[in-house]
mmCIF file of C-alpha atoms in Angstrom:
data_model
loop_
_atom_site.group_PDB
_atom_site.id
_atom_site.type_symbol
_atom_site.label_atom_id
_atom_site.label_comp_id
_atom_site.label_asym_id
_atom_site.label_seq_id
_atom_site.Cartn_x
_atom_site.Cartn_y
_atom_site.Cartn_z
ATOM 1 C CA MET A 1 133.134 99.139 87.927
ATOM 2 C CA LEU A 2 132.953 102.814 88.588
ATOM 3 C CA GLN A 3 136.241 104.778 89.652
ATOM 4 C CA ALA A 4 135.994 107.956 92.141
ATOM 5 C CA LYS A 5 138.966 110.197 91.439
ATOM 6 C CA ILE A 6 139.720 112.023 94.491
ATOM 7 C CA PHE A 7 141.656 115.142 95.168
ATOM 8 C CA ILE A 8 142.995 115.780 98.730
ATOM 9 C CA ARG A 9 144.418 119.141 98.915
ATOM 10 C CA LEU A 10 145.974 121.173 102.010
ATOM 11 C CA LYS A 11 143.497 123.789 102.727
ATOM 12 C CA PRO A 12 144.437 127.186 101.192
ATOM 13 C CA ASN A 13 145.372 128.576 104.635
ATOM 14 C CA VAL A 14 147.560 126.019 105.334
ATOM 15 C CA LEU A 15 151.390 126.049 104.749
ATOM 16 C CA ASP A 16 152.734 122.942 102.293
ATOM 17 C CA PRO A 17 156.144 122.488 103.699
ATOM 18 C CA GLN A 18 156.384 119.997 100.766
ATOM 19 C CA GLY A 19 155.331 122.639 98.471
ATOM 20 C CA LYS A 20 157.829 125.100 99.687
ATOM 21 C CA ALA A 21 160.693 122.490 99.155
ATOM 22 C CA VAL A 22 159.883 122.125 95.300
ATOM 23 C CA SER A 23 159.506 126.193 94.809
ATOM 24 C CA ASN A 24 163.144 126.642 96.775
ATOM 25 C CA SER A 25 164.560 123.802 94.446
ATOM 26 C CA LEU A 26 162.826 125.321 91.718
ATOM 27 C CA HIS A 27 164.476 129.042 92.263
ATOM 28 C CA GLN A 28 167.936 127.469 92.474
ATOM 29 C CA LEU A 29 167.601 125.661 89.845
ATOM 30 C CA GLY A 30 166.791 128.947 87.695
ATOM 31 C CA TYR A 31 163.183 128.879 87.614
ATOM 32 C CA VAL A 32 162.941 132.258 88.836
ATOM 33 C CA LYS A 33 159.298 132.744 87.562
ATOM 34 C CA VAL A 34 157.868 130.125 90.363
ATOM 35 C CA VAL A 35 155.824 131.818 92.628
ATOM 36 C CA GLU A 36 153.798 129.174 94.539
ATOM 37 C CA THR A 37 154.155 125.245 94.570
ATOM 38 C CA ARG A 38 151.371 123.176 95.926
ATOM 39 C CA VAL A 39 151.501 119.096 96.498
ATOM 40 C CA SER A 40 148.328 117.348 96.655
ATOM 41 C CA LYS A 41 147.168 113.944 96.573
ATOM 42 C CA TYR A 42 144.981 112.175 93.955
ATOM 43 C CA ILE A 43 143.884 108.902 94.453
ATOM 44 C CA GLU A 44 141.841 106.638 92.169
ATOM 45 C CA ILE A 45 139.695 103.782 94.125
ATOM 46 C CA SER A 46 137.843 101.520 91.555
ATOM 47 C CA PHE A 47 134.632 99.792 92.938
ATOM 48 C CA ASP A 48 133.171 96.274 91.759
ATOM 49 C CA ASP A 49 129.629 97.997 91.806
ATOM 50 C CA ASP A 50 127.945 99.842 89.393
ATOM 51 C CA ASN A 51 125.026 102.036 91.786
ATOM 52 C CA GLU A 52 126.426 105.325 91.644
ATOM 53 C CA GLN A 53 124.530 106.637 94.560
ATOM 54 C CA ALA A 54 126.281 103.681 97.057
ATOM 55 C CA VAL A 55 129.688 103.845 95.789
ATOM 56 C CA GLU A 56 129.065 107.952 96.231
ATOM 57 C CA GLU A 57 128.240 107.608 99.675
ATOM 58 C CA GLN A 58 131.094 105.516 100.581
ATOM 59 C CA VAL A 59 133.505 107.443 98.393
ATOM 60 C CA GLN A 60 132.425 110.588 100.754
ATOM 61 C CA LYS A 61 132.819 108.678 104.216
ATOM 62 C CA ILE A 62 136.217 106.957 102.785
ATOM 63 C CA CYS A 63 137.643 110.637 102.108
ATOM 64 C CA ALA A 64 136.157 112.148 105.857
ATOM 65 C CA ASP A 65 137.050 109.094 107.815
ATOM 66 C CA LEU A 66 140.477 107.861 106.482
ATOM 67 C CA LEU A 67 142.371 109.644 103.515
ATOM 68 C CA ALA A 68 141.709 113.797 104.619
ATOM 69 C CA ASN A 69 142.940 115.108 107.717
ATOM 70 C CA PRO A 70 139.893 117.216 108.201
ATOM 71 C CA ASN A 71 142.117 119.678 110.175
ATOM 72 C CA THR A 72 144.250 120.772 107.414
ATOM 73 C CA GLU A 73 142.955 119.099 104.211
ATOM 74 C CA ASN A 74 139.814 119.388 102.212
ATOM 75 C CA PHE A 75 138.896 117.038 99.490
ATOM 76 C CA THR A 76 136.968 116.796 96.142
ATOM 77 C CA TYR A 77 136.085 113.957 93.872
ATOM 78 C CA THR A 78 134.292 112.931 90.722
ATOM 79 C CA ILE A 79 132.689 109.134 90.065
ATOM 80 C CA GLU A 80 132.900 107.923 86.885
ATOM 81 C CA LYS A 81 132.009 104.756 84.726
ATOM 82 C CA MET A 82 135.259 102.603 84.052
ATOM 83 C CA GLY A 83 135.725 101.238 80.738
ATOM 84 C CA THR A 84 136.837 97.589 80.686
ATOM 85 C CA VAL A 85 140.893 98.375 79.450
ATOM 86 C CA MET B 1 149.665 134.250 85.375
ATOM 87 C CA LEU B 2 149.530 130.663 84.321
ATOM 88 C CA GLN B 3 149.431 127.427 86.522
ATOM 89 C CA ALA B 4 150.482 124.358 85.247
ATOM 90 C CA LYS B 5 148.384 121.365 86.761
ATOM 91 C CA ILE B 6 150.684 118.231 87.067
ATOM 92 C CA PHE B 7 149.575 114.535 87.879
ATOM 93 C CA ILE B 8 152.890 112.341 88.810
ATOM 94 C CA ARG B 9 151.344 108.773 88.505
ATOM 95 C CA LEU B 10 153.217 105.497 88.424
ATOM 96 C CA LYS B 11 153.261 103.424 85.467
ATOM 97 C CA PRO B 12 150.587 100.907 85.560
ATOM 98 C CA ASN B 13 153.026 97.768 85.978
ATOM 99 C CA VAL B 14 154.299 99.683 89.101
ATOM 100 C CA LEU B 15 153.365 98.200 91.942
ATOM 101 C CA ASP B 16 151.834 100.772 94.510
ATOM 102 C CA PRO B 17 152.515 99.799 98.033
ATOM 103 C CA GLN B 18 150.358 103.086 99.305
ATOM 104 C CA GLY B 19 147.603 102.026 97.476
ATOM 105 C CA LYS B 20 147.856 98.353 98.277
ATOM 106 C CA ALA B 21 147.780 99.630 101.926
ATOM 107 C CA VAL B 22 144.548 101.910 101.511
ATOM 108 C CA SER B 23 142.802 99.114 99.864
ATOM 109 C CA ASN B 24 143.628 96.697 102.675
ATOM 110 C CA SER B 25 142.004 99.066 105.232
ATOM 111 C CA LEU B 26 139.092 99.470 103.023
ATOM 112 C CA HIS B 27 138.719 95.831 103.083
ATOM 113 C CA GLN B 28 139.196 95.922 106.766
ATOM 114 C CA LEU B 29 136.737 98.675 107.227
ATOM 115 C CA GLY B 30 133.885 96.761 105.220
ATOM 116 C CA TYR B 31 134.120 98.344 102.005
ATOM 117 C CA VAL B 32 134.571 95.156 100.553
ATOM 118 C CA LYS B 33 133.290 96.299 96.807
ATOM 119 C CA VAL B 34 137.145 98.181 96.387
ATOM 120 C CA VAL B 35 139.037 96.660 94.002
ATOM 121 C CA GLU B 36 141.831 98.611 93.337
ATOM 122 C CA THR B 37 143.462 102.078 94.468
ATOM 123 C CA ARG B 38 146.562 104.360 93.126
ATOM 124 C CA VAL B 39 147.918 107.056 94.953
ATOM 125 C CA SER B 40 149.339 109.885 92.619
ATOM 126 C CA LYS B 41 150.878 113.279 93.458
ATOM 127 C CA TYR B 42 148.671 116.040 92.049
ATOM 128 C CA ILE B 43 151.121 119.437 92.034
ATOM 129 C CA GLU B 44 150.026 122.615 90.901
ATOM 130 C CA ILE B 45 152.687 125.676 89.904
ATOM 131 C CA SER B 46 151.915 129.282 89.314
ATOM 132 C CA PHE B 47 154.255 131.336 86.921
ATOM 133 C CA ASP B 48 154.604 134.489 86.948
ATOM 134 C CA ASP B 49 154.833 134.581 83.458
ATOM 135 C CA ASP B 50 152.097 134.714 80.362
ATOM 136 C CA ASN B 51 153.892 133.013 77.608
ATOM 137 C CA GLU B 52 152.362 129.433 77.927
ATOM 138 C CA GLN B 53 154.990 128.092 75.653
ATOM 139 C CA ALA B 54 158.037 129.334 77.928
ATOM 140 C CA VAL B 55 155.991 128.077 80.776
ATOM 141 C CA GLU B 56 155.460 124.873 79.124
ATOM 142 C CA GLU B 57 158.745 124.411 78.288
ATOM 143 C CA GLN B 58 159.970 124.790 81.566
ATOM 144 C CA VAL B 59 157.054 122.061 83.053
ATOM 145 C CA GLN B 60 158.212 119.621 80.667
ATOM 146 C CA LYS B 61 161.732 119.755 82.019
ATOM 147 C CA ILE B 62 160.382 120.273 85.588
ATOM 148 C CA CYS B 63 158.942 117.017 85.564
ATOM 149 C CA ALA B 64 161.150 115.286 83.917
ATOM 150 C CA ASP B 65 164.369 116.105 85.494
ATOM 151 C CA LEU B 66 162.803 116.876 88.938
ATOM 152 C CA LEU B 67 159.471 115.549 90.171
ATOM 153 C CA ALA B 68 158.659 112.419 88.160
ATOM 154 C CA ASN B 69 161.031 109.487 88.517
ATOM 155 C CA PRO B 70 161.538 108.189 85.001
ATOM 156 C CA ASN B 71 161.885 104.296 86.028
ATOM 157 C CA THR B 72 158.544 104.095 87.855
ATOM 158 C CA GLU B 73 156.587 107.159 87.272
ATOM 159 C CA ASN B 74 154.764 109.162 84.383
ATOM 160 C CA PHE B 75 153.498 112.373 84.266
ATOM 161 C CA THR B 76 150.737 114.770 82.454
ATOM 162 C CA TYR B 77 150.248 118.504 82.956
ATOM 163 C CA THR B 78 147.753 121.264 81.557
ATOM 164 C CA ILE B 79 148.999 124.523 82.014
ATOM 165 C CA GLU B 80 145.563 127.225 82.295
ATOM 166 C CA LYS B 81 145.820 130.703 82.701
ATOM 167 C CA MET B 82 144.998 132.112 86.301
ATOM 168 C CA GLY B 83 141.863 134.463 87.318
ATOM 169 C CA THR B 84 143.222 137.286 89.918
ATOM 170 C CA VAL B 85 142.160 135.387 92.972
#
């Protein structure tokens, strides 16, 4: 079993309305030291496969074709062995 | 400047319909080795403050009171010094 840990983030120059909304709420609640909030997605995908190279190729394609919007988002990932829990 | 890196995850025994939808799409696209997908939020909050203890207290409260749903979600975070970029 391998697990991909994937971060989907807005590109740095793209406005993050959800993050802005959180910042505004925090300011109103008195957290005046908050400068910026960025909200991203974190996705874990487990594979019934021990071939790291095959899984990485799939993850790359899954991120590019399905999970991330190439116009506004970047993705990064790591692939790790899963212990049996 | 300090930055909190916060993960908001569904509790392990809570169903993740968004993750299930991604798994289903992946199966239909031929990624048959995918076993499970979990979709979480990853939130970065920057603070104009260098007092780690004060920031940590705020982050703890922000997560518990605003960001995570205590019925269905867990949160974890780390707090790191930010370089000037």
